[in-house]
């Protein structure tokens, strides 16, 4: 019998191993199995903290949905991380805008034929207001 | 003779007394100076964080909710340790009366909640 947490932990562990492999290739070092396990465990526990904080921030903004602003507030303490996340969120919002325009064009044109080269990236957060408050 | 402008900070005597009260052991003078510098830095960080939280709630005024969030992120307030317990533990009676509403006879709540 496998619980949800165990499955999540296994997924974390797999991803951590992949990322550690990348770093190992990049830096020319080797990760022991215990090190990878420790990294995945740390990540798992850190995610609990992140989840709690994000929930608090959303509640503080009188929302029930976590949005990009909350994530930025979470990463506010470290400058480089904030810069990185801001850049990523800008990319995401641009992507969203492009997709919306495509949809608009499609709905405007109302052509019967389907676009075969459609590759929609899974976007976790749909950012409605991308303008910075 | 004009006094030179200094950064506003807590009185060093107060910081000293508080610190010695909590550590319960003799402290060297230079250590106390370091503690004072830490306190000033702490207030700097605190004000920055508070500003971010107030902006996040799209307000211009810091409220109790902002401070509660700040203390939660500092790990002072947890599910087992609510704000009111901390207030009762660490603040003198007159401040507690301002912060924690108390029901009195005649259906009066003192202090009345703002707005």
Coordinates of C-alpha atoms in Angstrom, one line a residue:
Chain A
X1 CA 0.0 0.0 0.0
X2 CA 1.5 3.2 -1.2
X3 CA 0.6 6.5 0.3
X4 CA 0.4 9.8 -1.6
X5 CA 3.4 11.2 0.3
X6 CA 5.5 8.2 -0.6
X7 CA 4.7 8.6 -4.3
X8 CA 5.5 12.3 -4.2
X9 CA 8.8 11.6 -2.4
X10 CA 9.7 9.0 -5.1
X11 CA 9.0 11.6 -7.8
X12 CA 11.1 14.1 -5.9
X13 CA 13.9 11.6 -5.6
X14 CA 13.9 10.8 -9.3
X15 CA 14.0 14.4 -10.3
X16 CA 16.7 15.2 -7.7
X17 CA 18.8 12.3 -9.1
X18 CA 18.4 13.7 -12.7
X19 CA 19.4 17.2 -11.6
X20 CA 22.3 15.9 -9.6
X21 CA 23.5 14.0 -12.7
X22 CA 23.4 17.3 -14.7
X23 CA 25.4 19.1 -12.0
X24 CA 27.8 16.2 -11.8
X25 CA 28.5 16.3 -15.5
X26 CA 28.9 20.1 -15.4
X27 CA 31.3 20.2 -12.4
X28 CA 33.0 16.9 -13.0
X29 CA 32.2 15.4 -9.6
X30 CA 30.2 12.4 -8.4
X31 CA 27.2 12.4 -6.1
X32 CA 26.9 9.4 -3.7
X33 CA 23.5 7.8 -3.4
X34 CA 23.1 9.1 0.2
X35 CA 23.8 12.7 -1.0
X36 CA 21.1 12.5 -3.6
X37 CA 18.7 11.1 -1.1
X38 CA 19.5 13.9 1.3
X39 CA 19.0 16.5 -1.4
X40 CA 15.6 15.1 -2.3
X41 CA 14.5 14.9 1.3
X42 CA 15.6 18.5 1.9
X43 CA 13.7 19.6 -1.2
X44 CA 10.6 17.8 0.0
X45 CA 10.7 19.4 3.4
X46 CA 11.4 22.8 1.9
X47 CA 8.3 22.5 -0.2
X48 CA 6.2 22.1 2.9
X49 CA 7.5 25.4 4.1
X50 CA 7.0 27.0 0.7
X51 CA 3.4 25.8 0.6
X52 CA 2.6 27.2 4.0
X53 CA 4.2 30.5 3.2
X54 CA 2.5 30.8 -0.2
X55 CA -0.9 30.1 1.4
X56 CA -0.3 32.8 4.0
X57 CA 0.7 35.3 1.4
X58 CA -2.4 34.6 -0.7
X59 CA -4.6 34.9 2.3
X60 CA -2.9 38.1 3.2
X61 CA -3.8 39.5 -0.2
X62 CA -7.4 38.4 0.4
X63 CA -7.2 35.8 -2.3
X64 CA -7.7 32.0 -2.2
X65 CA -5.5 31.5 -5.3
X66 CA -1.7 31.7 -5.2
X67 CA -0.4 33.9 -8.0
X68 CA 3.0 35.1 -9.2
X69 CA 3.1 38.0 -6.8
X70 CA 3.1 35.6 -3.9
X71 CA 5.9 33.6 -5.3
X72 CA 7.9 36.7 -5.8
X73 CA 7.3 37.7 -2.2
X74 CA 8.6 34.3 -1.2
X75 CA 11.8 34.8 -3.1
X76 CA 12.2 38.4 -2.1
X77 CA 15.0 37.8 0.4
X78 CA 17.6 36.8 -2.1
X79 CA 18.2 39.3 -4.9
X80 CA 19.5 36.9 -7.6
X81 CA 16.6 34.5 -7.0
X82 CA 14.1 37.3 -7.2
X83 CA 15.6 38.5 -10.5
X84 CA 15.5 35.0 -11.9
X85 CA 11.9 34.4 -10.9
X86 CA 10.8 37.8 -12.2
X87 CA 12.5 37.0 -15.6
X88 CA 10.7 33.6 -15.7
X89 CA 7.4 35.1 -14.8
X90 CA 7.8 37.7 -17.5
X91 CA 8.5 34.9 -20.0
X92 CA 5.4 33.0 -18.9
X93 CA 3.2 36.0 -19.2
X94 CA 4.5 36.8 -22.7
X95 CA 3.8 33.2 -23.6
X96 CA 0.3 33.5 -22.2
X97 CA -0.3 36.6 -24.2
X98 CA 0.9 35.0 -27.4
X99 CA -1.4 32.0 -26.8
X100 CA -4.3 34.3 -26.1
X101 CA -3.7 36.2 -29.3
X102 CA -3.4 33.0 -31.2
X103 CA -6.7 31.8 -29.8
X104 CA -8.3 35.2 -30.6
X105 CA -7.0 35.0 -34.2
X106 CA -8.4 31.4 -34.5
X107 CA -11.7 32.3 -33.1
X108 CA -11.8 35.4 -35.4
X109 CA -10.8 33.5 -38.5
X110 CA -13.0 30.5 -37.6
X111 CA -11.2 28.2 -40.0
X112 CA -12.3 24.6 -40.2
X113 CA -8.9 23.1 -40.5
X114 CA -6.9 22.4 -37.3
X115 CA -3.4 23.6 -36.7
X116 CA -1.3 20.5 -36.7
X117 CA 1.8 22.1 -35.2
X118 CA 0.3 23.0 -31.9
X119 CA 2.6 22.6 -28.9
X120 CA 1.0 24.1 -25.9
X121 CA 3.4 24.2 -22.9
X122 CA 1.8 23.4 -19.6
X123 CA 1.5 26.7 -17.8
X124 CA 1.1 26.2 -14.0
X125 CA -0.1 29.6 -13.2
X126 CA -2.5 31.6 -15.4
X127 CA -1.5 35.2 -14.6
X128 CA -4.5 37.4 -15.2
X129 CA -2.9 40.7 -14.4
X130 CA 0.8 40.7 -15.5
X131 CA 1.3 44.4 -14.7
X132 CA 3.4 45.0 -11.6
X133 CA 1.5 46.5 -8.7
Chain B
X1 CA 25.9 74.0 19.6
X2 CA 23.8 71.7 17.4
X3 CA 23.8 68.0 18.1
X4 CA 24.9 65.9 15.1
X5 CA 22.2 63.9 13.5
X6 CA 22.3 60.3 14.3
X7 CA 20.3 57.4 13.1
X8 CA 17.3 56.8 15.3
X9 CA 17.8 53.7 17.4
X10 CA 16.8 52.1 20.6
X11 CA 18.4 53.5 23.8
X12 CA 21.6 51.5 24.4
X13 CA 20.7 51.1 28.0
X14 CA 17.4 49.4 27.2
X15 CA 19.0 47.0 24.7
X16 CA 21.7 46.2 27.3
X17 CA 19.3 45.6 30.1
X18 CA 17.0 43.4 28.0
X19 CA 19.8 41.4 26.6
X20 CA 21.3 40.7 30.0
X21 CA 17.9 39.9 31.4
X22 CA 17.5 37.1 28.8
X23 CA 21.0 35.7 28.7
X24 CA 21.4 35.5 32.5
X25 CA 25.2 35.7 32.4
X26 CA 27.8 38.4 32.3
X27 CA 28.4 39.9 28.9
X28 CA 31.5 41.7 27.6
X29 CA 31.2 45.4 26.6
X30 CA 32.1 44.8 22.9
X31 CA 29.6 42.0 22.7
X32 CA 26.9 44.4 23.9
X33 CA 27.9 46.9 21.2
X34 CA 27.7 44.1 18.6
X35 CA 24.2 43.3 19.9
X36 CA 23.2 47.0 19.5
X37 CA 24.4 46.9 15.9
X38 CA 22.4 43.7 15.4
X39 CA 19.3 45.4 16.8
X40 CA 19.7 48.3 14.3
X41 CA 20.1 45.9 11.4
X42 CA 17.1 43.9 12.6
X43 CA 14.9 47.0 12.5
X44 CA 16.2 47.8 9.0
X45 CA 15.3 44.3 7.7
X46 CA 12.0 44.4 9.6
X47 CA 10.9 47.7 8.0
X48 CA 11.8 46.3 4.5
X49 CA 9.8 43.2 5.1
X50 CA 6.9 45.1 6.5
X51 CA 6.9 47.4 3.5
X52 CA 6.8 44.4 1.1
X53 CA 3.8 42.8 3.0
X54 CA 1.9 46.1 3.1
X55 CA 2.4 46.6 -0.6
X56 CA 1.3 43.0 -1.2
X57 CA -2.0 43.6 0.4
X58 CA -2.3 46.8 -1.7
X59 CA -2.4 49.1 1.3
X60 CA -0.4 52.1 2.4
X61 CA -0.7 51.5 6.1
X62 CA 0.9 48.8 8.1
X63 CA -1.7 46.9 10.1
X64 CA -1.8 44.1 12.7
X65 CA -2.2 41.5 10.0
X66 CA 1.1 42.6 8.4
X67 CA 2.9 42.2 11.6
X68 CA 1.3 38.9 12.3
X69 CA 2.4 37.6 8.9
X70 CA 5.9 38.9 9.6
X71 CA 6.2 37.1 12.9
X72 CA 4.8 34.0 11.3
X73 CA 7.6 34.1 8.8
X74 CA 10.1 34.7 11.5
X75 CA 8.8 31.5 13.2
X76 CA 7.7 33.3 16.3
X77 CA 4.0 32.7 15.6
X78 CA 3.1 29.1 14.9
X79 CA 0.0 27.0 15.1
X80 CA 0.8 26.1 18.6
X81 CA 1.9 29.6 19.6
X82 CA -0.6 32.3 18.6
X83 CA 0.1 36.0 18.7
X84 CA -2.1 36.6 21.8
X85 CA -0.1 34.2 23.9
X86 CA 3.1 36.0 22.9
X87 CA 1.5 39.3 23.9
X88 CA 0.4 37.9 27.2
X89 CA 3.9 36.5 27.9
X90 CA 6.1 39.4 26.9
X91 CA 4.2 42.6 27.1
X92 CA 3.1 44.5 30.2
X93 CA -0.5 44.8 31.3
X94 CA -1.3 48.2 29.7
X95 CA -0.2 47.0 26.3
X96 CA -2.0 43.8 26.6
X97 CA -5.2 45.7 27.4
X98 CA -4.7 47.6 24.1
X99 CA -4.1 44.5 22.0
X100 CA -6.4 41.8 23.4
X101 CA -10.1 42.7 23.6
X102 CA -11.7 41.8 26.9
X103 CA -15.5 41.4 27.4
X104 CA -16.8 43.3 30.3
X105 CA -20.2 43.4 32.0
X106 CA -23.0 45.1 30.1
X107 CA -22.0 43.6 26.8
X108 CA -19.0 45.9 26.5
X109 CA -15.8 44.8 24.7
X110 CA -12.7 46.8 25.7
X111 CA -11.0 47.9 23.6
X112 CA -13.5 48.3 20.8
X113 CA -12.1 47.0 17.5
X114 CA -11.2 49.7 15.1
X115 CA -13.8 50.0 12.4

